[in-house]
CSV table of C-alpha atoms in Angstrom, one decimal:
chain,number,residue,atom,x,y,z
A,1120,MET,CA,-25.8,-57.6,-40.6
A,1121,LYS,CA,-28.7,-58.2,-37.5
A,1122,ARG,CA,-25.8,-57.6,-35.3
A,1123,PHE,CA,-24.5,-54.7,-37.0
A,1124,SER,CA,-27.7,-53.1,-36.9
A,1125,THR,CA,-28.4,-53.6,-33.4
A,1126,LEU,CA,-24.2,-52.1,-32.9
A,1127,PHE,CA,-25.2,-49.2,-34.8
A,1128,LEU,CA,-28.4,-48.6,-32.7
A,1129,VAL,CA,-26.9,-48.8,-29.0
A,1130,SER,CA,-23.9,-45.9,-30.5
A,1131,LEU,CA,-27.0,-43.9,-31.3
A,1132,LEU,CA,-28.9,-44.2,-27.9
A,1133,SER,CA,-25.2,-43.5,-26.5
A,1134,GLY,CA,-24.7,-40.6,-28.1
A,1135,ALA,CA,-28.3,-39.1,-27.8
A,1136,THR,CA,-27.8,-39.6,-24.2
A,1137,THR,CA,-24.5,-37.9,-24.1
A,1138,LEU,CA,-25.8,-35.1,-26.2
A,1139,GLY,CA,-28.5,-35.0,-24.0
A,1140,ALA,CA,-26.5,-35.2,-20.6
A,1141,TYR,CA,-24.2,-32.1,-21.6
A,1142,LYS,CA,-27.5,-29.9,-22.5
A,1143,ILE,CA,-28.6,-30.2,-19.2
A,1144,LEU,CA,-25.3,-30.1,-17.2
A,1145,PHE,CA,-23.4,-27.8,-18.9
A,1146,GLU,CA,-26.0,-25.0,-21.2
A,1147,SER,CA,-28.6,-25.0,-18.8
A,1148,ASN,CA,-28.2,-21.7,-16.9
A,1149,ASN,CA,-24.3,-21.6,-17.8
A,1150,SER,CA,-23.5,-23.3,-14.8
A,1151,PHE,CA,-22.4,-27.0,-13.8
A,1152,PHE,CA,-25.5,-27.6,-11.2
A,1153,GLY,CA,-28.4,-25.8,-12.8
A,1154,LYS,CA,-28.8,-22.5,-11.3
A,1155,GLU,CA,-30.4,-23.3,-7.9
A,1156,ASN,CA,-27.3,-25.2,-7.3
A,1157,SER,CA,-24.8,-23.1,-9.0
A,1158,VAL,CA,-21.2,-23.6,-7.9
A,1159,VAL,CA,-19.6,-22.9,-10.8
A,1160,THR,CA,-20.7,-19.8,-13.1
A,1161,LEU,CA,-19.4,-19.7,-16.4
A,1162,ALA,CA,-18.4,-16.5,-18.2
A,1163,PRO,CA,-20.3,-15.2,-21.4
A,1164,ASN,CA,-18.9,-15.8,-24.5
A,1165,SER,CA,-18.1,-11.9,-25.1
A,1166,TYR,CA,-16.3,-11.9,-21.5
A,1167,GLY,CA,-12.6,-10.5,-21.7
A,1168,LYS,CA,-12.9,-9.1,-25.4
A,1169,ASN,CA,-13.0,-5.7,-24.8
A,1170,VAL,CA,-10.7,-5.6,-21.5
A,1171,ALA,CA,-7.3,-4.4,-21.6
A,1172,LEU,CA,-5.5,-6.4,-19.1
A,1173,ALA,CA,-1.6,-5.7,-20.8
A,1174,ALA,CA,0.6,-2.5,-20.2
A,1175,GLU,CA,1.4,-2.9,-23.7
A,1176,THR,CA,-2.4,-1.8,-24.8
A,1177,VAL,CA,-2.3,1.0,-22.9
A,1178,ASP,CA,-0.6,4.2,-24.1
A,1179,PHE,CA,1.7,6.1,-21.4
A,1180,THR,CA,3.0,8.6,-24.1
A,1181,GLU,CA,0.5,11.1,-23.8
A,1182,ALA,CA,0.5,11.3,-19.8
A,1183,ALA,CA,4.3,11.1,-19.8
A,1184,ASP,CA,4.8,14.0,-22.8
A,1185,LYS,CA,2.3,16.3,-20.2
A,1186,THR,CA,3.8,15.6,-17.2
A,1187,ILE,CA,7.7,15.2,-17.6
A,1188,HIS,CA,8.1,18.7,-18.2
A,1189,THR,CA,6.0,20.2,-15.1
A,1190,VAL,CA,8.2,17.9,-12.8
A,1191,VAL,CA,11.7,19.7,-11.9
A,1192,HIS,CA,14.8,19.2,-9.7
A,1193,VAL,CA,14.8,20.6,-6.1
A,1194,LYS,CA,18.6,21.0,-4.8
A,1195,ASN,CA,18.5,21.7,-1.1
A,1196,VAL,CA,21.6,23.8,0.4
A,1197,SER,CA,21.8,24.0,4.3
A,1198,ARG,CA,24.4,25.1,6.2
A,1199,ARG,CA,25.3,24.4,10.2
A,1200,THR,CA,27.9,25.1,12.1
A,1201,VAL,CA,30.5,22.4,13.4
A,1202,SER,CA,33.0,22.4,16.0
A,1203,ASN,CA,36.3,21.5,16.1
A,1204,PRO,CA,37.5,21.3,19.9
A,1205,MET,CA,41.2,20.1,18.6
A,1206,MET,CA,42.1,22.6,16.4
A,1207,GLU,CA,41.0,25.4,18.5
A,1208,PHE,CA,42.8,23.7,21.8
A,1209,PHE,CA,46.5,23.3,19.6
A,1210,TYR,CA,46.1,26.4,17.1
A,1211,GLY,CA,43.6,28.7,19.2
A,1212,TYR,CA,41.2,29.2,16.0
A,1213,GLY,CA,38.9,26.9,14.0
A,1214,GLY,CA,36.8,26.8,17.0
A,1215,GLN,CA,33.8,26.5,15.0
A,1216,GLN,CA,33.3,25.9,11.0
A,1217,GLN,CA,30.1,26.1,8.9
A,1218,GLN,CA,29.9,23.1,7.5
A,1219,GLU,CA,27.5,23.0,4.0
A,1220,GLN,CA,25.4,19.9,3.2
A,1221,VAL,CA,23.4,19.5,-0.2
A,1222,GLY,CA,19.9,17.3,-0.4
A,1223,THR,CA,18.0,16.6,-3.5
A,1224,GLY,CA,15.0,15.8,-5.0
A,1225,SER,CA,12.0,16.4,-7.2
A,1226,GLY,CA,8.9,18.6,-7.2
A,1227,VAL,CA,5.8,19.3,-9.5
A,1228,ILE,CA,5.1,22.7,-11.0
A,1229,ILE,CA,1.4,23.5,-10.4
A,1230,SER,CA,0.7,27.3,-11.8
A,1231,GLU,CA,2.1,28.9,-15.1
A,1232,ASP,CA,3.7,31.4,-12.8
A,1233,GLY,CA,5.8,29.3,-11.0
A,1234,TYR,CA,3.8,27.8,-8.1
A,1235,ILE,CA,5.6,24.7,-7.1
A,1236,VAL,CA,4.8,21.9,-4.6
A,1237,THR,CA,7.2,19.2,-3.1
A,1238,ASN,CA,7.7,17.2,0.0
A,1239,ASN,CA,8.7,18.8,3.3
A,1240,HIS,CA,11.8,16.7,4.3
A,1241,VAL,CA,13.5,17.5,1.1
A,1242,ILE,CA,13.4,21.3,1.7
A,1243,LYS,CA,14.2,21.0,5.3
A,1244,ASP,CA,16.5,23.9,7.1
A,1245,ALA,CA,17.0,24.6,3.6
A,1246,SER,CA,19.1,28.0,3.5
A,1247,GLU,CA,19.1,28.2,-0.1
A,1248,ILE,CA,16.8,26.2,-2.4
A,1249,GLU,CA,17.4,26.1,-6.3
A,1250,ILE,CA,15.3,24.6,-8.7
A,1251,THR,CA,16.1,23.2,-12.1
A,1252,LEU,CA,13.3,23.0,-15.4
A,1253,ASN,CA,13.4,20.0,-17.1
A,1254,ASN,CA,15.0,22.4,-19.7
A,1255,ARG,CA,18.0,22.8,-17.8
A,1256,LYS,CA,16.7,26.3,-16.6
A,1257,SER,CA,17.9,27.1,-13.1
A,1258,TYR,CA,16.2,29.7,-10.8
A,1259,LYS,CA,16.6,30.1,-6.8
A,1260,ALA,CA,12.9,29.5,-5.3
A,1261,LYS,CA,11.8,31.3,-1.9
A,1262,LEU,CA,9.6,28.9,0.5
A,1263,ILE,CA,6.4,29.9,0.5
A,1264,GLY,CA,5.1,27.4,3.5
A,1265,THR,CA,5.4,24.1,4.9
A,1266,ASP,CA,3.0,21.2,6.4
A,1267,SER,CA,5.6,18.7,8.2
A,1268,LYS,CA,2.6,16.6,9.2
A,1269,MET,CA,1.5,15.9,5.6
A,1270,ASP,CA,5.2,16.5,4.5
A,1271,ILE,CA,4.1,19.3,1.6
A,1272,ALA,CA,5.8,22.5,0.9
A,1273,LEU,CA,4.8,25.0,-1.8
A,1274,LEU,CA,7.7,26.9,-3.3
A,1275,LYS,CA,7.8,29.6,-5.8
A,1276,ILE,CA,10.0,30.5,-8.5
A,1277,ASP,CA,9.9,33.6,-10.7
A,1278,ALA,CA,10.5,32.8,-14.4
A,1279,ASN,CA,10.6,35.1,-17.7
A,1280,GLU,CA,8.3,32.6,-18.9
A,1281,LYS,CA,4.9,30.9,-18.5
A,1282,LEU,CA,5.6,27.2,-17.7
A,1283,PRO,CA,3.9,23.9,-18.4
A,1284,TYR,CA,1.9,22.7,-15.0
A,1285,THR,CA,0.1,19.9,-13.9
A,1286,ALA,CA,-3.7,19.6,-13.6
A,1287,PHE,CA,-4.9,18.2,-9.8
A,1288,ALA,CA,-7.2,15.0,-10.4
A,1289,ASN,CA,-9.6,14.0,-7.7
A,1290,SER,CA,-7.6,11.3,-6.2
A,1291,ASP,CA,-11.1,9.5,-4.4
A,1292,ASP,CA,-11.9,8.7,-8.0
A,1293,THR,CA,-8.6,6.9,-8.6
A,1294,LYS,CA,-9.2,2.9,-8.6
A,1295,ILE,CA,-7.2,0.4,-7.0
A,1296,GLY,CA,-5.7,-1.6,-10.5
A,1297,GLU,CA,-5.4,1.7,-12.4
A,1298,TRP,CA,-2.3,2.4,-14.4
A,1299,VAL,CA,-0.4,4.9,-13.2
A,1300,LEU,CA,3.0,6.8,-13.9
A,1301,ALA,CA,5.4,7.8,-11.3
A,1302,VAL,CA,7.6,11.2,-12.9
A,1303,GLY,CA,10.4,12.4,-10.7
A,1304,ASN,CA,14.0,14.5,-11.6
A,1305,PRO,CA,16.3,13.2,-9.3
A,1306,TYR,CA,19.8,13.6,-10.7
A,1307,ASN,CA,19.4,16.7,-12.4
A,1308,LEU,CA,19.3,15.4,-15.5
A,1309,THR,CA,15.9,15.4,-16.9
A,1310,SER,CA,12.6,13.9,-15.6
A,1311,THR,CA,12.2,9.9,-15.6
A,1312,VAL,CA,9.0,8.5,-15.6
A,1313,THR,CA,8.2,4.4,-14.5
A,1314,ALA,CA,5.1,3.0,-14.6
A,1315,GLY,CA,3.1,0.8,-12.2
A,1316,ILE,CA,-0.5,0.2,-11.1
A,1317,VAL,CA,-2.5,1.8,-8.0
A,1318,SER,CA,-2.2,-1.1,-5.4
A,1319,ALA,CA,-4.2,0.2,-2.5
A,1320,LYS,CA,-5.8,3.4,-1.0
A,1321,ALA,CA,-6.0,5.2,2.3
A,1322,ARG,CA,-3.0,2.7,3.4
A,1323,ASN,CA,-2.5,3.7,7.1
A,1324,LEU,CA,1.5,3.1,7.6
A,1325,ASP,CA,1.3,4.1,11.4
A,1326,THR,CA,2.8,7.3,11.2
A,1327,ASN,CA,2.8,10.4,13.1
A,1328,GLY,CA,1.2,12.8,10.0
A,1329,ILE,CA,-0.1,11.0,7.0
A,1330,GLN,CA,-2.2,8.4,7.4
A,1331,SER,CA,-4.0,7.6,4.0
A,1332,PHE,CA,-1.3,7.0,1.2
A,1333,ILE,CA,-2.0,6.1,-2.6
A,1334,GLN,CA,0.5,3.0,-2.6
A,1335,THR,CA,1.9,2.1,-6.2
A,1336,ASP,CA,3.8,-0.7,-7.2
A,1337,ALA,CA,5.4,2.2,-9.7
A,1338,ALA,CA,9.6,2.4,-9.1
A,1339,VAL,CA,10.2,5.5,-7.2
A,1340,ASN,CA,13.7,6.1,-5.1
A,1341,PRO,CA,14.4,8.5,-2.4
A,1342,GLY,CA,15.5,11.1,-5.3
A,1343,ASN,CA,11.9,11.0,-6.9
A,1344,SER,CA,10.7,12.2,-3.7
A,1345,GLY,CA,8.4,15.2,-3.8
A,1346,GLY,CA,7.5,14.1,-8.1
A,1347,ALA,CA,4.4,13.1,-9.2
A,1348,LEU,CA,1.8,10.9,-9.7
A,1349,VAL,CA,-0.4,10.5,-12.5
A,1350,ASN,CA,-2.9,8.6,-14.4
A,1351,THR,CA,-2.8,7.6,-18.1
A,1352,ARG,CA,-4.4,11.2,-19.0
A,1353,GLY,CA,-1.3,12.7,-17.0
A,1354,GLU,CA,-3.7,14.3,-14.6
A,1355,LEU,CA,-2.0,14.7,-10.8
A,1356,ILE,CA,-3.4,12.1,-7.9
A,1357,GLY,CA,-0.2,11.9,-5.4
A,1358,ILE,CA,2.9,13.4,-4.3
A,1359,ASN,CA,5.1,10.9,-4.3
A,1360,THR,CA,7.0,11.0,-0.8
A,1361,MET,CA,7.9,7.7,0.6
A,1362,ILE,CA,9.2,3.8,-0.3
A,1363,SER,CA,8.9,0.6,2.5
A,1364,SER,CA,12.3,-0.5,2.0
A,1365,PRO,CA,14.7,-2.1,4.2
A,1366,THR,CA,17.5,-1.4,2.0
A,1367,GLY,CA,16.4,2.2,1.6
A,1368,SER,CA,16.2,1.4,-2.6
A,1369,TYR,CA,13.2,0.6,-4.1
A,1370,THR,CA,11.8,-3.1,-3.6
A,1371,GLY,CA,8.3,-2.9,-4.8
A,1372,TYR,CA,6.4,-0.6,-2.7
A,1373,SER,CA,5.9,3.5,-2.6
A,1374,PHE,CA,3.3,5.9,-1.7
A,1375,ALA,CA,2.1,8.9,-2.5
A,1376,VAL,CA,-0.1,11.5,-0.7
A,1377,PRO,CA,-3.1,12.0,-2.1
A,1378,SER,CA,-4.0,14.8,-4.7
A,1379,ASN,CA,-6.8,16.4,-2.6
A,1380,ILE,CA,-5.1,16.5,0.3
A,1381,ALA,CA,-2.0,18.3,-1.0
A,1382,ARG,CA,-4.4,20.4,-3.3
A,1383,LYS,CA,-6.2,21.8,0.2
A,1384,ILE,CA,-2.4,22.1,2.1
A,1385,ILE,CA,-1.4,24.2,-0.7
A,1386,GLU,CA,-4.7,26.3,-1.0
A,1387,ASP,CA,-4.6,26.8,3.0
A,1388,ILE,CA,-1.2,27.8,2.7
A,1389,MET,CA,-1.9,30.2,0.1
A,1390,GLU,CA,-4.7,31.9,1.5
A,1391,PHE,CA,-4.6,32.0,4.9
A,1392,GLY,CA,-0.7,31.1,5.5
A,1393,ASN,CA,-0.8,27.9,7.3
A,1394,VAL,CA,-3.0,24.7,6.8
A,1395,GLN,CA,-6.5,24.8,8.9
A,1396,ARG,CA,-7.4,21.9,10.2
A,1397,GLY,CA,-10.7,20.5,11.5
A,1398,ILE,CA,-12.0,17.4,13.4
A,1399,LEU,CA,-14.7,15.7,13.4
A,1400,GLY,CA,-14.2,15.2,17.4
A,1401,VAL,CA,-14.2,11.5,17.8
A,1402,GLU,CA,-11.2,9.3,19.4
A,1403,GLY,CA,-11.8,5.5,18.5
A,1404,GLY,CA,-10.6,2.4,16.0
A,1405,GLU,CA,-11.6,0.9,13.0
A,1406,LEU,CA,-13.4,-2.5,13.0
A,1407,ASN,CA,-12.2,-6.2,12.4
A,1408,SER,CA,-13.9,-9.9,13.1
A,1409,ASN,CA,-11.8,-9.5,16.2
A,1410,ALA,CA,-12.6,-6.1,17.7
A,1411,SER,CA,-16.3,-6.8,16.8
A,1412,LYS,CA,-16.2,-9.7,18.8
A,1413,GLU,CA,-14.5,-8.3,22.1
A,1414,LEU,CA,-16.9,-5.4,21.7
A,1415,GLY,CA,-20.3,-8.2,21.0
A,1416,ILE,CA,-21.2,-5.9,17.9
A,1417,SER,CA,-21.8,-7.8,14.4
A,1418,GLU,CA,-20.3,-4.8,12.3
A,1419,THR,CA,-17.3,-5.8,11.3
A,1420,GLN,CA,-16.5,-2.4,8.9
A,1421,GLY,CA,-16.5,0.8,10.1
A,1422,PHE,CA,-15.1,3.2,12.2
A,1423,TYR,CA,-16.2,2.5,16.7
A,1424,ILE,CA,-16.3,5.4,18.4
A,1425,ASN,CA,-15.0,4.9,21.5
A,1426,LYS,CA,-14.6,8.8,22.9
A,1427,VAL,CA,-16.2,12.1,22.0
A,1428,SER,CA,-14.4,15.1,22.3
A,1429,PRO,CA,-16.3,17.7,24.3
A,1430,LYS,CA,-17.6,21.0,23.1
A,1431,SER,CA,-16.7,19.4,19.5
A,1432,GLY,CA,-19.0,19.0,16.6
A,1433,ALA,CA,-19.4,15.7,16.8
A,1434,GLN,CA,-20.7,16.0,20.5
A,1435,LYS,CA,-22.9,19.0,19.4
A,1436,SER,CA,-24.6,16.6,16.8
A,1437,GLY,CA,-25.5,14.1,19.1
A,1438,LEU,CA,-22.7,11.4,18.2
A,1439,THR,CA,-21.9,9.2,20.9
A,1440,LYS,CA,-19.5,6.3,22.0
A,1441,GLY,CA,-20.5,3.3,20.7
A,1442,ASP,CA,-21.7,4.8,17.4
A,1443,ILE,CA,-20.2,3.0,14.2
A,1444,ILE,CA,-19.1,5.6,11.5
A,1445,VAL,CA,-19.6,4.2,7.9
A,1446,LYS,CA,-19.7,6.9,5.2
A,1447,LEU,CA,-18.9,10.6,5.3
A,1448,ASP,CA,-20.5,12.5,2.6
A,1449,ASN,CA,-20.3,9.8,-0.1
A,1450,GLN,CA,-16.9,8.1,0.8
A,1451,ASN,CA,-17.6,4.9,2.5
A,1452,ILE,CA,-15.6,4.6,5.5
A,1453,ALA,CA,-13.9,0.9,6.5
A,1454,THR,CA,-10.8,2.0,8.6
A,1455,TYR,CA,-9.3,5.0,10.2
A,1456,ALA,CA,-7.2,5.7,7.3
A,1457,ASP,CA,-10.3,6.0,5.2
A,1458,LEU,CA,-11.9,8.5,8.3
A,1459,SER,CA,-8.7,10.6,8.9
A,1460,GLY,CA,-7.9,10.8,4.9
A,1461,TYR,CA,-11.2,12.3,3.8
A,1462,ILE,CA,-11.4,15.1,7.4
A,1463,ASN,CA,-7.5,15.9,6.5
A,1464,THR,CA,-9.1,17.2,3.0
A,1465,LYS,CA,-11.7,19.4,4.9
A,1466,ARG,CA,-11.5,22.9,7.3
A,1467,PRO,CA,-13.0,23.9,10.2
A,1468,ASN,CA,-16.6,25.1,10.0
A,1469,ASP,CA,-16.8,22.7,7.0
A,1470,VAL,CA,-19.9,20.9,7.3
A,1471,VAL,CA,-19.7,16.7,6.8
A,1472,GLU,CA,-22.8,14.5,6.3
A,1473,VAL,CA,-22.1,11.5,8.9
A,1474,THR,CA,-23.6,8.3,8.5
A,1475,TYR,CA,-23.6,6.0,11.6
A,1476,ILE,CA,-24.8,2.4,12.8
A,1477,ARG,CA,-26.4,2.7,16.3
A,1478,GLU,CA,-28.1,0.1,17.9
A,1479,GLY,CA,-28.6,-1.7,14.4
A,1480,LYS,CA,-30.4,1.4,12.7
A,1481,THR,CA,-28.5,3.6,10.6
A,1482,LYS,CA,-28.4,7.4,10.4
A,1483,THR,CA,-27.3,10.5,9.1
A,1484,ILE,CA,-26.7,13.7,10.6
A,1485,PRO,CA,-24.9,16.8,10.0
A,1486,VAL,CA,-21.5,17.4,11.6
A,1487,THR,CA,-20.1,21.1,11.5
A,1488,LEU,CA,-15.6,20.3,11.8
A,1489,THR,CA,-14.1,22.2,14.7
A,1490,LYS,CA,-10.6,24.2,14.4
A,1491,ASN,CA,-7.8,21.4,15.5
A,1492,GLU,CA,-6.3,23.6,17.5
A,1493,PHE,CA,-9.5,23.5,20.1
A,1494,PHE,CA,-8.8,20.0,20.4
A,1495,SER,CA,-7.4,19.4,24.0
A,1496,ALA,CA,-6.2,16.2,25.9
A,1497,GLU,CA,-5.9,15.7,29.8
A,1498,PHE,CA,-2.8,13.8,31.3
A,1499,LYS,CA,-2.1,13.9,35.0
A,1500,GLY,CA,-3.7,17.0,35.5
A,1501,ILE,CA,-2.3,18.7,32.3
A,1502,GLU,CA,-4.3,19.8,30.2
A,1503,LEU,CA,-2.7,20.1,26.4
A,1504,GLU,CA,-3.5,22.2,23.1
A,1505,ASN,CA,-2.1,22.2,19.8
A,1506,ILE,CA,0.6,25.1,19.5
A,1507,ASP,CA,-0.5,27.3,16.9
A,1508,VAL,CA,1.1,29.7,14.7
A,1509,THR,CA,2.2,32.4,16.5
A,1510,ASP,CA,3.7,29.8,19.0
A,1511,LYS,CA,5.6,28.5,15.8
A,1512,LYS,CA,6.9,32.1,14.7
A,1513,LYS,CA,8.0,33.1,18.5
A,1514,PHE,CA,10.3,30.1,19.3
A,1515,HIS,CA,11.0,29.0,16.1
A,1516,ILE,CA,9.7,25.3,16.0
A,1517,ASP,CA,7.3,23.4,13.6
A,1518,TYR,CA,5.7,21.1,16.4
A,1519,GLY,CA,5.3,20.7,19.9
A,1520,VAL,CA,2.2,20.8,22.6
A,1521,LYS,CA,1.0,23.7,25.0
A,1522,ILE,CA,0.4,23.1,28.4
A,1523,LYS,CA,-3.0,25.2,28.4
A,1524,ASN,CA,-4.1,24.6,32.1
A,1525,ILE,CA,-2.8,22.8,35.4
A,1526,THR,CA,-5.3,21.2,38.0
A,1527,ASN,CA,-2.7,18.6,39.5
A,1528,GLU,CA,-2.4,19.7,42.8
A,1529,ASN,CA,1.0,18.8,43.3
A,1530,LEU,CA,1.6,20.8,40.2
A,1531,MET,CA,-0.3,23.9,41.5
A,1532,GLN,CA,2.6,25.6,43.1
A,1533,TYR,CA,4.4,25.2,39.5
A,1534,GLN,CA,1.6,26.5,37.7
A,1535,ASN,CA,2.9,30.2,36.8
A,1536,GLU,CA,5.9,28.6,35.7
A,1537,LEU,CA,4.5,25.6,33.7
A,1538,GLN,CA,1.6,26.9,32.2
A,1539,GLY,CA,1.8,28.1,28.5
A,1540,ASN,CA,5.0,26.0,28.2
A,1541,ILE,CA,5.4,24.0,25.3
A,1542,ILE,CA,6.2,20.3,25.4
A,1543,LEU,CA,8.7,19.0,22.7
A,1544,SER,CA,8.8,15.3,23.3
A,1545,ILE,CA,7.7,13.2,25.8
A,1546,ASP,CA,10.3,10.3,26.9
A,1547,ASN,CA,12.1,11.3,23.6
A,1548,VAL,CA,9.4,11.0,21.4
A,1549,LYS,CA,8.5,13.7,19.7
A,1550,ALA,CA,5.2,15.7,20.8
A,1551,THR,CA,4.0,16.3,17.4
A,1552,ASN,CA,0.3,17.1,18.0
A,1553,VAL,CA,-1.9,16.3,20.4
A,1554,GLU,CA,-3.4,13.4,19.0
A,1555,THR,CA,-0.1,11.8,19.1
A,1556,VAL,CA,0.7,12.8,22.5
A,1557,SER,CA,-3.1,11.2,23.2
A,1558,LYS,CA,-2.2,7.8,21.7
A,1559,LEU,CA,1.0,8.1,23.3
A,1560,LEU,CA,0.1,8.7,26.9
A,1561,LYS,CA,-2.7,5.8,26.5
A,1562,GLN,CA,0.7,3.4,26.6
A,1563,LYS,CA,1.6,4.6,29.5
A,1564,ASP,CA,0.5,3.1,32.8
A,1565,GLU,CA,-1.3,5.5,35.4
A,1566,GLY,CA,1.6,5.3,38.2
A,1567,GLN,CA,4.4,5.4,35.6
A,1568,SER,CA,6.7,8.3,35.4
A,1569,ILE,CA,7.4,10.4,32.3
A,1570,ARG,CA,10.4,12.6,30.9
A,1571,LEU,CA,8.9,15.7,29.3
A,1572,GLU,CA,11.2,18.0,27.2
A,1573,MET,CA,10.0,21.6,26.9
A,1574,ILE,CA,10.7,24.9,26.1
A,1575,ASN,CA,9.1,27.5,28.7
A,1576,LYS,CA,8.0,30.7,27.5
A,1577,GLY,CA,11.2,32.7,27.7
A,1578,GLY,CA,12.7,30.1,25.3
A,1579,GLU,CA,14.9,28.3,27.8
A,1580,ILE,CA,14.9,24.3,27.0
A,1581,LEU,CA,13.8,22.5,30.8
A,1582,ARG,CA,13.7,19.0,31.1
A,1583,ILE,CA,11.3,17.7,34.1
A,1584,ILE,CA,10.1,14.1,35.4
A,1585,ILE,CA,6.3,13.8,36.8
């Protein structure tokens, strides 16, 4: 009996010790080592009960039903003249023939009176554009305007009825991980819908134009170009424009022009006939640990200003080399894509509140954006500027940079012949705009010769080496 009492007492003490240790170690402050030395924090019991993680818990049907009737099939018919020298040599005819090419894509109706937005590459070089609605009705479309840099085009059809259309959402409010639908009409049947999430925002793919894509894992194939990327309320957050794939088919990633950028381009085309681009007037690069170490600074996020353009809003507002831009208005700036994407939604003379870090102190100043056409660059004594709408119409081109002035002593004798000419390519790379040309020329050594292809004031193509 005594032995039994001893065992019972030992068991009781062991249980009390175990219970006390549990209370101290696990229940105290919900952590393993307590509040001060916590390395593992336990979630409260309510965590996760109201969080919808699975696609099955999200209802896509309403968004799909609202969107499929606003997405159209776009047919692009282009004609080009091809030569057949063999026919001409043997038979004396058939030297030149008209060849018809057909391209297809998707588009999004954005107004009840028939305005449609699509990608520029979907309708490029089109002789005829045909739109087929989701109800199988077809209409001839008129091209209102394009922006090749951002790959956006605006079309118009005259229908005998009010058309369903998609409303624009604020793409800046889109969150990574948010469910989205990609809607297209690639095969001229009816609209197709795929679902995914926003994988990344402000994605920079190092293209010459768009620097701020929305990335999604919703399946998008080439025929879906120009289609809609919408949120679960059926609101437009982007225009699907490209995929990243070694095979040309969808393999996991697709990209869309943010709706804020697309909307601004459309409004510019409708109001001004062309895109009004404003610039901040700074050059530089985004920070990371390596770049910050080389520059000898502690900040690892933001846009580091390496150069301020003369006569720009940035210069007039007092921004200088070494300043680090961390915010534009209420938009945080961590990368170059963040900065360019936000500025692309603005126009000349818009005022942007720029928050920057200088010598460890954070300051905010207003900067008035200047017109992009005023932005210029100089290389080897040749001052360059972007072409304007008049140049585009006169020479039937949609890209190029104009020679504004010659200061190179070796070229001064050719100043009258060169000034006003438009450079189309540099070493076989398209001279899309001054920004692109500046980046390209920075890669050239000072003594390295370059080949220029240009169109002179008389419309003739010239090729020179400087």
